[in-house]
Coordinates of C-alpha atoms in Angstrom, one line a residue:
M1 CA 37.7 22.4 11.2
R2 CA 38.0 21.6 7.5
L3 CA 34.6 19.9 7.6
L4 CA 33.0 22.8 9.3
A5 CA 34.5 25.3 6.9
F6 CA 33.2 23.1 4.0
R7 CA 29.7 23.1 5.5
A8 CA 29.9 26.9 6.0
H9 CA 30.9 27.3 2.3
L10 CA 27.9 25.2 1.2
L11 CA 25.6 27.1 3.4
S12 CA 26.8 30.5 2.2
R13 CA 26.6 29.2 -1.4
H14 CA 23.0 27.9 -0.9
T15 CA 22.0 31.2 0.7
Y16 CA 23.5 33.2 -2.1
S17 CA 21.7 31.2 -4.8
K18 CA 18.3 31.6 -2.9
A19 CA 18.8 35.3 -2.7
L20 CA 19.4 35.5 -6.4
L21 CA 16.3 33.5 -7.1
L22 CA 14.2 35.7 -4.8
G23 CA 15.5 38.9 -6.4
G24 CA 14.9 37.5 -9.8
D25 CA 11.4 36.5 -9.0
A26 CA 10.6 39.9 -7.5
V27 CA 11.7 41.5 -10.7
L28 CA 10.1 39.0 -13.1
L29 CA 6.7 39.1 -11.2
N30 CA 6.6 42.9 -11.7
I31 CA 7.8 42.6 -15.4
A32 CA 4.9 40.2 -16.0
V33 CA 2.2 42.7 -14.7
L34 CA 3.7 45.6 -16.6
G35 CA 4.1 43.4 -19.7
A36 CA 0.5 42.4 -19.4
L37 CA -0.6 46.1 -19.3
F38 CA 1.7 46.9 -22.1
L39 CA 0.0 44.2 -24.3
R40 CA -3.4 45.2 -23.3
F41 CA -3.0 48.9 -24.2
E42 CA -0.7 48.1 -27.2
G43 CA 2.4 49.9 -25.7
R44 CA 0.5 53.0 -24.3
I45 CA -0.3 52.3 -20.7
P46 CA -2.6 55.0 -19.1
A47 CA -1.0 56.8 -16.1
L48 CA -4.1 55.8 -14.0
Y49 CA -3.2 52.1 -14.2
I50 CA 0.4 52.7 -13.5
A51 CA -0.5 54.6 -10.4
R52 CA -3.0 51.8 -9.3
Y53 CA -0.4 49.2 -9.7
M54 CA 2.3 51.1 -8.0
S55 CA 0.0 51.4 -4.9
I56 CA 0.0 47.6 -4.5
I57 CA 3.4 46.7 -5.8
A58 CA 5.0 46.2 -2.4
I59 CA 2.3 44.0 -0.8
Y60 CA 1.7 42.0 -4.1
T61 CA 5.5 41.2 -4.5
L62 CA 6.1 40.3 -0.9
T63 CA 3.0 38.1 -0.6
S64 CA 3.8 36.4 -3.9
L65 CA 7.3 35.6 -2.8
A66 CA 5.9 34.1 0.3
V67 CA 3.7 31.8 -1.7
F68 CA 6.7 30.8 -3.8
H69 CA 8.6 30.0 -0.7
A70 CA 5.7 28.0 0.8
L71 CA 5.4 25.8 -2.4
G72 CA 9.2 25.0 -2.2
L73 CA 10.4 26.9 -5.1
Y74 CA 13.5 27.8 -3.3
S75 CA 14.4 24.3 -2.0
R76 CA 14.8 22.7 -5.4
I77 CA 18.0 21.9 -7.4
W78 CA 16.9 23.5 -10.7
R79 CA 19.8 22.0 -12.7
Y80 CA 17.9 18.8 -12.5
A81 CA 14.5 20.3 -13.1
S82 CA 11.8 17.9 -14.4
S83 CA 8.1 17.8 -15.1
S84 CA 7.2 17.9 -11.4
D85 CA 9.1 21.1 -11.1
I86 CA 6.9 22.6 -14.0
V87 CA 3.8 21.7 -11.9
A88 CA 5.3 23.4 -8.8
V89 CA 6.0 26.6 -10.9
L90 CA 2.5 26.5 -12.3
K91 CA 1.0 26.3 -8.9
A92 CA 3.1 29.2 -7.6
V93 CA 2.4 31.4 -10.5
T94 CA -1.3 30.7 -10.2
G95 CA -1.2 31.7 -6.6
A96 CA 0.6 34.9 -7.4
A97 CA -2.0 35.7 -10.1
G98 CA -4.7 35.2 -7.5
L99 CA -3.0 37.6 -5.1
L100 CA -2.8 40.2 -7.8
L101 CA -6.5 39.9 -8.3
L102 CA -7.2 39.9 -4.6
W103 CA -5.1 43.0 -3.8
T104 CA -6.4 45.1 -6.6
Y105 CA -10.0 44.5 -5.6
L106 CA -9.4 44.9 -1.9
L107 CA -7.5 48.1 -2.3
S108 CA -9.7 49.4 -5.1
S109 CA -6.9 49.4 -7.6
H110 CA -8.7 47.5 -10.3
L111 CA -6.9 46.6 -13.6
P112 CA -8.5 45.5 -16.9
R113 CA -9.8 41.9 -16.7
S114 CA -7.6 40.7 -19.6
T115 CA -4.6 42.0 -17.7
Y116 CA -4.9 39.2 -15.1
I117 CA -5.0 36.5 -17.7
L118 CA -2.0 38.0 -19.6
N119 CA -0.1 38.4 -16.4
W120 CA -0.6 34.8 -15.4
I121 CA 0.7 33.5 -18.9
I122 CA 3.7 36.0 -18.8
A123 CA 4.7 35.2 -15.2
F124 CA 4.7 31.4 -15.9
L125 CA 6.9 31.9 -18.9
L126 CA 9.3 34.1 -17.1
V127 CA 9.6 32.3 -13.8
G128 CA 9.6 28.9 -15.4
G129 CA 12.1 29.9 -18.0
H130 CA 14.4 31.5 -15.5
R131 CA 14.5 28.2 -13.5
F132 CA 14.9 25.9 -16.4
S133 CA 17.7 28.0 -17.7
F134 CA 19.7 26.5 -14.9
R135 CA 19.3 23.0 -16.4
F136 CA 20.0 24.3 -19.9
L137 CA 23.2 26.1 -18.8
A138 CA 24.3 23.0 -16.7
T139 CA 24.1 20.7 -19.8
I140 CA 26.0 23.1 -22.2
G141 CA 29.5 21.8 -22.7
Q142 CA 28.8 18.4 -21.0
P143 CA 29.0 15.3 -23.1
S144 CA 25.7 13.4 -23.2
S145 CA 25.4 9.7 -22.9
K146 CA 22.9 9.9 -25.8
T147 CA 24.9 12.1 -28.2
S148 CA 28.5 11.2 -27.6
I149 CA 30.2 9.4 -30.6
G150 CA 33.7 9.0 -29.5
N151 CA 35.3 5.6 -30.2
D152 CA 35.8 5.0 -26.5
H153 CA 32.1 5.1 -25.8
R154 CA 30.3 1.9 -25.2
R155 CA 27.2 1.6 -27.3
V156 CA 24.2 0.6 -25.3
L157 CA 20.7 -0.6 -26.2
V158 CA 18.0 -0.3 -23.6
V159 CA 15.1 -2.9 -23.6
G160 CA 12.0 -1.3 -22.0
A161 CA 10.7 2.2 -22.9
G162 CA 8.6 2.4 -19.7
E163 CA 9.2 4.2 -16.4
A164 CA 12.3 2.1 -15.6
G165 CA 13.7 2.6 -19.0
T166 CA 13.3 6.3 -18.8
M167 CA 15.0 6.4 -15.3
V168 CA 17.9 4.5 -16.8
L169 CA 18.2 7.1 -19.5
K170 CA 18.3 9.9 -16.9
E171 CA 20.9 8.1 -14.8
F172 CA 23.3 7.6 -17.8
D173 CA 22.6 11.4 -18.7
K174 CA 23.8 12.4 -15.1
H175 CA 26.9 10.2 -15.5
P176 CA 28.8 10.9 -18.7
E177 CA 32.0 9.8 -17.0
L178 CA 30.7 6.1 -17.6
G179 CA 31.5 6.5 -21.3
C180 CA 28.3 5.1 -22.6
R181 CA 26.2 6.1 -25.6
I182 CA 22.6 5.0 -25.6
V183 CA 21.9 4.3 -29.3
G184 CA 18.2 3.3 -28.9
L185 CA 15.3 1.9 -27.0
V186 CA 13.5 -1.4 -27.7
D187 CA 9.8 -1.9 -26.7
D188 CA 7.1 -4.4 -27.8
N189 CA 4.3 -1.8 -27.6
P190 CA 3.9 -0.8 -31.3
A191 CA 2.4 2.7 -30.3
K192 CA 5.9 3.6 -29.0
L193 CA 7.8 2.7 -32.2
G194 CA 9.6 5.8 -33.6
L195 CA 8.9 7.9 -30.5
E196 CA 11.6 9.7 -28.6
I197 CA 12.1 9.5 -24.8
Q198 CA 14.8 11.9 -23.3
G199 CA 16.1 12.3 -26.8
V200 CA 16.5 8.6 -27.5
R201 CA 14.4 6.9 -30.3
V202 CA 12.4 3.7 -29.8
V203 CA 14.1 1.8 -32.8
G204 CA 12.3 -1.6 -32.7
N205 CA 10.9 -4.5 -30.7
T206 CA 12.5 -7.4 -28.9
T207 CA 12.0 -9.9 -31.8
G208 CA 14.4 -7.7 -33.9
L209 CA 17.0 -7.6 -31.3
P210 CA 19.7 -9.6 -33.3
D211 CA 19.4 -7.2 -36.3
L212 CA 19.3 -4.1 -34.1
I213 CA 22.5 -5.2 -32.2
Q214 CA 24.3 -5.6 -35.6
D215 CA 23.0 -2.4 -37.2
F216 CA 23.8 -0.1 -34.3
G217 CA 27.1 -1.9 -33.3
V218 CA 25.7 -2.6 -29.8
E219 CA 28.2 -3.7 -27.2
E220 CA 25.8 -4.0 -24.2
V221 CA 22.1 -4.6 -23.8
I222 CA 20.2 -3.4 -20.6
I223 CA 16.9 -5.0 -19.7
A224 CA 14.9 -2.3 -17.9
I225 CA 11.8 -4.1 -17.1
P226 CA 11.8 -5.0 -13.3
S227 CA 8.4 -6.7 -13.5
A228 CA 9.3 -9.0 -16.5
P229 CA 8.7 -12.7 -15.7
G230 CA 11.4 -15.2 -16.3
R231 CA 10.0 -16.3 -19.8
V232 CA 10.5 -12.7 -21.0
I233 CA 14.1 -12.5 -19.6
R234 CA 14.9 -15.9 -21.2
S235 CA 13.6 -14.8 -24.5
I236 CA 15.5 -11.6 -24.6
H237 CA 18.6 -13.3 -23.3
S238 CA 18.4 -16.0 -26.0
L239 CA 17.9 -13.4 -28.7
C240 CA 21.1 -11.7 -27.6
A241 CA 23.0 -15.0 -27.1
G242 CA 24.2 -15.2 -30.7
S243 CA 25.8 -11.7 -30.6
N244 CA 28.9 -10.8 -28.7
V245 CA 27.2 -8.5 -26.3
K246 CA 26.9 -8.2 -22.6
V247 CA 23.4 -8.5 -21.2
K248 CA 22.6 -6.8 -18.0
T249 CA 19.3 -6.1 -16.1
L250 CA 17.7 -4.2 -13.4
P251 CA 16.8 -6.2 -10.2
G252 CA 13.4 -7.8 -10.3
V253 CA 10.5 -6.4 -8.3
Y254 CA 11.3 -8.8 -5.5
E255 CA 14.5 -7.0 -5.0
L256 CA 13.5 -3.6 -6.1
L257 CA 10.9 -3.1 -3.4
N258 CA 11.3 0.6 -3.1
G259 CA 11.2 1.1 -6.9
E260 CA 14.4 3.0 -7.0
V261 CA 16.4 2.7 -10.1
R262 CA 20.1 3.5 -10.1
L263 CA 23.0 2.5 -12.3
D264 CA 24.8 0.8 -9.5
R265 CA 21.9 -1.6 -9.3
V266 CA 22.3 -2.7 -13.0
R267 CA 23.9 -6.1 -13.0
E268 CA 24.6 -9.1 -15.1
V269 CA 21.7 -11.4 -15.9
Q270 CA 21.6 -14.2 -13.4
I271 CA 20.0 -17.6 -13.4
E272 CA 17.4 -16.2 -10.8
D273 CA 16.2 -13.8 -13.6
L274 CA 15.8 -16.6 -16.1
L275 CA 13.8 -18.8 -13.7
G276 CA 11.7 -16.0 -12.2
R277 CA 8.0 -15.9 -12.6
E278 CA 5.1 -13.3 -12.3
P279 CA 5.5 -10.8 -9.5
V280 CA 3.9 -11.6 -6.1
D281 CA 0.4 -9.9 -5.7
L282 CA 1.1 -8.9 -2.0
D283 CA -2.0 -7.7 0.0
V284 CA -0.1 -5.0 1.9
E285 CA -3.1 -3.9 3.9
K286 CA -3.8 -7.4 5.3
V287 CA -0.1 -8.1 6.0
A288 CA 0.3 -4.8 7.8
M289 CA -2.7 -5.6 10.0
Y290 CA -1.1 -8.6 11.6
L291 CA 2.5 -7.4 11.7
E292 CA 2.4 -3.6 12.2
G293 CA 3.1 -2.8 15.9
Q294 CA 3.5 -6.4 16.9
V295 CA 6.3 -8.4 18.5
V296 CA 7.5 -10.8 15.8
L297 CA 9.8 -13.7 16.5
V298 CA 11.8 -15.4 13.6
T299 CA 13.6 -18.6 14.4
G300 CA 16.4 -19.7 12.1
A301 CA 17.0 -15.9 11.5
G302 CA 20.6 -16.6 10.6
G303 CA 19.7 -18.8 7.7
S304 CA 18.8 -18.0 4.0
I305 CA 15.0 -18.0 4.6
G306 CA 15.0 -16.6 8.0
S307 CA 17.1 -13.6 7.3
E308 CA 15.0 -12.7 4.3
I309 CA 11.8 -13.0 6.4
C310 CA 13.5 -10.5 8.8
R311 CA 14.4 -8.2 6.0
Q312 CA 10.9 -8.1 4.6
I313 CA 9.0 -7.9 7.9
I314 CA 10.8 -4.7 8.7
R315 CA 8.9 -3.1 5.9
F316 CA 5.7 -3.5 8.0
R317 CA 7.0 -1.7 11.1
P318 CA 6.6 -4.3 13.8
A319 CA 7.0 -3.0 17.4
S320 CA 9.9 -5.4 17.9
L321 CA 11.6 -8.1 15.8
V322 CA 13.2 -10.9 17.8
M323 CA 15.8 -12.9 15.8
L324 CA 16.7 -16.3 17.1
D325 CA 19.3 -18.6 15.9
H326 CA 21.9 -21.0 17.3
D327 CA 24.5 -19.7 14.7
E328 CA 26.0 -16.5 15.9
N329 CA 27.9 -16.0 12.5
G330 CA 24.7 -16.4 10.6
M331 CA 22.9 -13.9 12.9
F332 CA 25.7 -11.4 12.4
E333 CA 25.4 -11.7 8.6
T334 CA 21.6 -11.2 8.9
L335 CA 22.1 -7.9 11.0
M336 CA 24.6 -6.6 8.4
T337 CA 22.1 -7.1 5.5
L338 CA 19.0 -5.4 7.2
P339 CA 17.7 -2.4 5.3
P340 CA 18.4 1.2 6.6
N341 CA 14.9 1.5 7.9
S342 CA 15.6 -1.3 10.5
K343 CA 16.8 1.4 12.8
M344 CA 13.2 2.4 13.3
V345 CA 12.4 -1.1 14.7
D346 CA 13.4 -2.6 18.1
L347 CA 15.8 -5.3 17.1
Q348 CA 16.6 -8.2 19.5
T349 CA 19.0 -10.9 18.8
V350 CA 18.8 -14.2 20.6
I351 CA 21.4 -17.1 20.5
A352 CA 19.4 -20.2 21.4
D353 CA 18.8 -23.8 20.4
I354 CA 15.1 -24.5 19.7
R355 CA 15.6 -28.0 21.3
D356 CA 16.2 -26.4 24.6
W357 CA 12.8 -26.1 26.3
N358 CA 13.9 -23.8 29.1
R359 CA 15.7 -21.4 26.9
V360 CA 12.8 -21.2 24.4
A361 CA 10.4 -20.7 27.3
E362 CA 12.6 -17.9 28.6
V363 CA 12.6 -16.2 25.2
F364 CA 8.7 -16.4 25.0
A365 CA 8.2 -15.2 28.6
R366 CA 10.5 -12.2 28.1
Y367 CA 9.3 -11.0 24.6
G368 CA 5.7 -12.4 24.4
P369 CA 5.8 -12.6 20.5
A370 CA 2.4 -12.1 18.8
V371 CA 3.6 -13.7 15.7
V372 CA 6.1 -16.5 15.0
F373 CA 7.8 -17.5 11.8
H374 CA 9.5 -20.9 12.4
A375 CA 12.2 -21.2 9.9
A376 CA 14.8 -23.1 12.0
A377 CA 15.5 -26.6 10.6
H378 CA 18.1 -29.0 9.3
K379 CA 17.5 -29.0 5.6
H380 CA 20.2 -30.9 3.8
V381 CA 18.8 -34.3 2.6
H382 CA 22.2 -36.2 2.4
F383 CA 23.5 -34.9 5.7
M384 CA 20.3 -35.9 7.5
E385 CA 20.4 -39.4 6.0
Q386 CA 23.8 -39.7 7.8
N387 CA 22.6 -37.9 11.0
P388 CA 18.9 -39.0 11.3
I389 CA 18.7 -38.5 15.1
E390 CA 19.8 -34.9 14.8
A391 CA 17.2 -34.3 12.1
I392 CA 14.4 -35.7 14.3
K393 CA 15.5 -33.7 17.4
T394 CA 15.6 -30.3 15.6
N395 CA 12.9 -30.7 12.9
V396 CA 10.4 -32.6 15.0
F397 CA 11.0 -31.9 18.6
G398 CA 12.6 -28.4 18.2
T399 CA 9.4 -27.5 16.3
I400 CA 7.1 -28.9 18.8
N401 CA 9.0 -27.1 21.6
V402 CA 8.7 -23.7 19.9
A403 CA 5.0 -24.5 19.1
R404 CA 4.0 -25.5 22.7
N405 CA 5.7 -22.4 24.1
A406 CA 3.7 -20.3 21.6
V407 CA 0.4 -21.8 23.0
R408 CA 1.6 -21.3 26.5
Y409 CA 2.5 -17.7 26.1
G410 CA -0.5 -16.6 24.0
T411 CA 1.1 -16.2 20.5
A412 CA -1.6 -15.3 18.0
R413 CA -0.1 -16.6 14.8
F414 CA 2.4 -19.3 14.1
V415 CA 3.8 -20.0 10.6
L416 CA 5.8 -23.1 10.0
I417 CA 8.2 -23.1 7.0
S418 CA 7.9 -26.5 5.4
T419 CA 9.1 -28.1 2.1
D420 CA 7.9 -30.1 -0.8
K421 CA 10.2 -32.8 0.4
A422 CA 7.6 -33.5 3.1
V423 CA 5.2 -34.7 0.4
N424 CA 5.4 -38.6 0.1
P425 CA 8.8 -38.4 1.8
S426 CA 11.6 -40.6 0.7
S427 CA 14.3 -39.1 3.1
V428 CA 14.7 -38.6 6.8
M429 CA 14.6 -34.8 6.3
G430 CA 11.4 -34.9 4.4
A431 CA 9.8 -37.3 7.0
T432 CA 10.7 -35.1 9.9
K433 CA 9.2 -32.0 8.1
R434 CA 6.0 -34.0 7.5
V435 CA 5.8 -35.1 11.1
A436 CA 6.3 -31.5 12.2
E437 CA 3.5 -30.5 9.8
M438 CA 1.2 -33.1 11.3
A439 CA 2.1 -32.2 14.9
L440 CA 1.3 -28.5 14.4
L441 CA -2.0 -29.0 12.6
N442 CA -3.1 -31.3 15.3
L443 CA -1.9 -29.0 18.0
N444 CA -4.1 -26.3 16.4
H445 CA -7.2 -28.4 16.5
E446 CA -6.8 -29.6 20.1
Q447 CA -6.5 -26.2 21.7
V448 CA -9.1 -25.2 24.3
P449 CA -8.7 -21.6 25.6
G450 CA -8.5 -21.7 29.5
K451 CA -10.5 -18.6 30.3
P452 CA -13.1 -16.5 28.5
G453 CA -11.4 -14.1 26.1
D454 CA -8.4 -16.4 25.7
R455 CA -7.3 -16.7 22.2
A456 CA -6.0 -19.9 20.8
T457 CA -2.8 -19.8 18.6
E458 CA -3.5 -20.1 14.9
F459 CA -1.0 -22.6 13.5
M460 CA -0.3 -22.5 9.7
V461 CA 2.1 -24.5 7.5
V462 CA 3.6 -23.3 4.3
R463 CA 5.3 -25.6 1.8
F464 CA 7.6 -24.6 -1.0
G465 CA 10.4 -26.0 -3.1
N466 CA 14.0 -25.2 -3.6
V467 CA 15.2 -21.7 -3.0
L468 CA 17.5 -20.1 -5.5
G469 CA 20.8 -19.0 -3.9
S470 CA 20.2 -20.3 -0.4
R471 CA 23.2 -21.6 1.4
G472 CA 24.2 -25.1 0.3
S473 CA 21.7 -25.1 -2.6
V474 CA 22.5 -26.2 -6.2
V475 CA 22.9 -22.7 -7.7
P476 CA 25.8 -21.5 -5.5
L477 CA 27.4 -25.0 -5.9
F478 CA 27.3 -24.7 -9.7
R479 CA 28.7 -21.2 -9.5
S480 CA 31.6 -22.3 -7.5
Q481 CA 32.3 -25.3 -9.8
I482 CA 32.1 -23.0 -12.8
A483 CA 34.4 -20.5 -11.3
Q484 CA 36.9 -23.3 -10.7
G485 CA 36.7 -24.5 -14.3
G486 CA 34.5 -27.5 -13.7
P487 CA 33.4 -30.1 -13.8
V488 CA 29.8 -29.2 -12.9
S489 CA 28.4 -32.2 -11.0
V490 CA 24.7 -33.2 -11.9
T491 CA 23.1 -36.0 -10.0
D492 CA 20.9 -37.4 -12.8
P493 CA 20.2 -36.2 -16.3
H494 CA 16.4 -36.7 -15.7
M495 CA 16.3 -35.0 -12.2
T496 CA 13.9 -32.0 -11.9
R497 CA 13.2 -29.5 -9.1
Y498 CA 10.8 -26.7 -8.3
F499 CA 12.6 -23.4 -7.7
M500 CA 11.7 -20.0 -6.3
T501 CA 13.6 -16.9 -5.5
I502 CA 14.1 -16.2 -1.9
S503 CA 12.2 -12.9 -2.0
E504 CA 9.3 -14.5 -3.8
A505 CA 9.0 -17.4 -1.5
V506 CA 9.2 -15.1 1.6
Q507 CA 6.6 -12.7 0.3
L508 CA 4.2 -15.5 -0.3
V509 CA 4.9 -17.0 3.3
I510 CA 4.1 -13.6 4.8
Q511 CA 1.0 -13.4 2.7
A512 CA -0.1 -16.9 3.7
G513 CA 0.3 -15.8 7.3
A514 CA -2.2 -13.0 6.6
V515 CA -4.9 -15.1 4.9
G516 CA -4.6 -18.2 7.1
E517 CA -7.1 -18.8 9.9
G518 CA -5.4 -21.6 11.7
G519 CA -5.0 -25.3 11.1
Q520 CA -4.3 -24.8 7.4
L521 CA -1.6 -26.3 5.2
F522 CA -0.6 -24.0 2.2
A523 CA 1.5 -24.8 -0.9
L524 CA 3.0 -22.1 -2.9
D525 CA 2.7 -22.0 -6.7
M526 CA 6.2 -23.0 -7.7
G527 CA 5.6 -22.9 -11.5
E528 CA 7.1 -25.6 -13.8
P529 CA 9.7 -28.1 -12.5
V530 CA 13.2 -27.2 -13.8
S531 CA 15.6 -29.7 -15.3
I532 CA 18.8 -29.8 -13.3
M533 CA 20.8 -30.6 -16.4
E534 CA 19.3 -27.6 -18.2
L535 CA 20.0 -25.5 -15.2
A536 CA 23.7 -26.4 -15.2
E537 CA 23.9 -25.7 -19.0
K538 CA 22.2 -22.3 -18.6
M539 CA 24.5 -21.3 -15.8
I540 CA 27.5 -22.2 -17.8
R541 CA 26.4 -20.1 -20.8
L542 CA 25.6 -17.2 -18.5
S543 CA 29.2 -17.4 -17.4
G544 CA 30.3 -17.0 -21.0
Y545 CA 31.3 -20.6 -21.5
E546 CA 30.0 -23.6 -23.7
P547 CA 28.7 -26.6 -21.8
N548 CA 30.9 -29.7 -22.3
V549 CA 33.3 -27.7 -24.4
D550 CA 34.8 -25.2 -22.0
I551 CA 33.1 -26.5 -18.8
P552 CA 32.4 -30.3 -18.5
I553 CA 29.3 -31.6 -16.9
E554 CA 29.7 -34.7 -14.9
V555 CA 26.7 -37.0 -13.9
V556 CA 27.5 -38.3 -10.4
G557 CA 24.3 -40.2 -9.5
A558 CA 21.5 -39.4 -6.9
R559 CA 22.5 -39.5 -3.2
P560 CA 20.5 -41.5 -0.6
G561 CA 17.1 -39.9 0.1
E562 CA 16.9 -37.9 -3.1
K563 CA 14.1 -38.2 -5.5
L564 CA 14.3 -37.7 -9.3
C565 CA 11.2 -35.5 -9.2
E566 CA 9.7 -33.7 -6.3
E567 CA 5.9 -33.6 -5.8
L568 CA 3.5 -30.7 -4.9
V569 CA 0.9 -32.9 -3.2
G570 CA 0.9 -36.4 -1.9
P571 CA -1.6 -39.2 -2.5
G572 CA -5.0 -38.3 -1.2
E573 CA -4.2 -34.6 -0.9
T574 CA -5.9 -31.9 -2.9
L575 CA -5.2 -28.3 -3.8
V576 CA -7.8 -25.7 -3.3
A577 CA -7.5 -22.1 -4.6
T578 CA -7.4 -19.2 -2.2
A579 CA -7.8 -15.4 -2.7
N580 CA -4.1 -15.2 -3.8
K581 CA -3.5 -17.0 -7.1
R582 CA 0.0 -18.0 -6.0
I583 CA -1.1 -19.7 -2.8
Y584 CA -3.1 -23.0 -2.5
E585 CA -4.6 -24.7 0.5
V586 CA -3.8 -28.3 0.8
K587 CA -6.5 -30.6 2.0
S588 CA -4.8 -33.4 3.8
P589 CA -6.1 -36.2 6.0
N590 CA -4.5 -36.4 9.5
S591 CA -4.5 -38.9 12.2
S592 CA -6.3 -38.2 15.4
S593 CA -4.6 -36.2 18.0
G594 CA -4.3 -39.0 20.5
E595 CA -2.9 -41.3 17.9
I596 CA -0.1 -39.0 16.7
W597 CA 0.9 -37.8 20.2
A598 CA 1.3 -41.3 21.4
M599 CA 3.5 -42.1 18.4
V600 CA 5.4 -38.8 18.9
E601 CA 6.0 -39.7 22.6
E602 CA 7.3 -43.2 21.6
L603 CA 9.6 -41.5 19.0
E604 CA 10.9 -39.1 21.7
N605 CA 11.7 -42.0 24.0
S606 CA 13.5 -43.7 21.2
V607 CA 15.4 -40.7 20.1
F608 CA 16.7 -39.6 23.5
G609 CA 17.4 -43.2 24.3
R610 CA 19.8 -43.2 21.3
N611 CA 18.2 -46.1 19.4
G612 CA 18.7 -44.7 15.9
V613 CA 17.2 -47.7 14.0
D614 CA 14.1 -47.8 16.0
A615 CA 13.7 -44.0 15.7
Q616 CA 13.8 -44.2 11.9
R617 CA 11.2 -47.0 11.9
L618 CA 9.0 -45.0 14.2
L619 CA 9.4 -42.0 12.0
A620 CA 8.2 -44.0 9.0
S621 CA 5.3 -45.3 11.0
I622 CA 4.1 -41.8 12.0
V623 CA 4.2 -40.6 8.4
S624 CA 2.4 -43.7 7.1
S625 CA -0.3 -43.5 9.9
Q626 CA -2.1 -40.5 8.6
G627 CA -4.1 -42.4 6.0
D628 CA -4.3 -45.5 3.8
Q629 CA -2.7 -43.7 0.9
Y630 CA 0.6 -43.4 2.9
R631 CA 0.4 -47.0 4.2
E632 CA 1.0 -48.2 0.6
V633 CA 4.1 -46.1 0.5
A634 CA 5.4 -47.3 3.8
A635 CA 4.2 -51.0 3.3
S636 CA 7.6 -52.0 1.7
S637 CA 9.1 -51.4 5.1
A638 CA 11.0 -48.6 6.8
D639 CA 14.1 -50.0 5.5
Q640 CA 13.2 -49.1 1.9
L641 CA 11.9 -45.7 3.0
F642 CA 14.9 -44.5 5.0
G643 CA 17.5 -47.2 4.9
A644 CA 18.6 -49.4 7.8
G645 CA 20.3 -46.4 9.6

């Protein structure tokens, strides 16, 4: 009852405000016409023109108010009026001026020509002024985040005088209760220096940040450049590092997909921001063409990569999104993180093991996916060294199982998520992913459609490096160790890895699925390799500590199967540019279909015969069989590649 009463109160209040605006506009429109006549005749309006206007006053007023209503002038909150509202008023007043001209000529009540122009100007000033007075009155007596000077107000400097920076200023102005005073803007565009935006002056550029922080007594710096690459964020952060200030940022473009800037999205600078790169150039049209209105299956949907694929695919309005994983807890977490617009998509959750042929076949038969993103895999190198048979079962035979069902049930596109560890592999996990790559590429080439009009499945493979923030990866591990006071464990002081943000990697995977034509192996541009030691030091400093002073760093040594440095391409492989500068095609020699399937069959017999040592040796043989360049790697024996089991 209270809720109903509250709604009734709001409705009556809105109706009352609308009636006031309607009445005010009716009066102001007529004042504008009479004022125009007054100016035209210098205060002595002839009775003839008064009579003519009175003959059309009713129809002119009513039709003008109808135009105002049609253009939405009574459905806006004028206390937050902005430039878009000025344009709306301008259109409405122009429409009313046109009606005045129309009615006076149709009803032979002509007025002097200059009256129409004067009326248009006066009406715009009166109607616009009436509405913007709401905003003016709303701000009287309210403390402004840009003018408040109390001692309890936090002094904030905003880096970025563009659209995002302006939105941040507006947000702070709406929320004086936050107790912040914006003391200035910083921007590297020299044309903006000295200008004012929302009443805040651009006081300098980023190179002068240390001096500006000191001169203005800044306590917090907000980086309002969502498209800034990691090098820019790193530069700004290092310039602020010597001052006792908090550095916060807006989410990057990967996270801020809808472009909405709110204060609750401003957060502490994270290691992902420092390592980020240029935004992904996503060809939305091409992507939409193969995803919109289709049934899409994502395996491994409960994992870090799979869940992000689900979140991003929803943007392209598939007819149905089938999320498959054997981990019900991971699937639940994925469902809880889907965006609000996921309600517009038919969501299907499937708990299944990709190694189970009958269950996977049942899923394909029931849903008939047109597109498959295969992200399900065992990925932890050291665990797979200890459990090689499980790695082979899932990463090799689970992948082949899903792929063969895709062919059987007419899937159009199949994208395998692979890894840079498949390049010149030194671990069981890397070798299983390489065999999965080889199997799918061969499967793509050997397909022969059964009937005219049948369409073969287009298989594509996408490789990329480590993903920041994924479960079990180094960044969450370091965060946990720092939170516990250390030590932070680094495997080797010379170890490097390629890193990508999850959103960045997934956008490129989806794009690769759009540009691929089947039988292609893609590698993503992963930027420069990152030193793990430097990564640990940066994360410790971001947490407000000094490495090896407050938080110790401990070198623990590389684990079995780990390389010091990952590679982008193997011996004999070459990178070829594609239309997207962030995606490369890898030209890689492959063994013949007959040769690889014979070896895969032998591996299958070994694995399911529980002969672990033989299985690892066979795995090494398959990897080395694809060309002379790999035979050299494997020549030192399978024991050196993968250990004795």
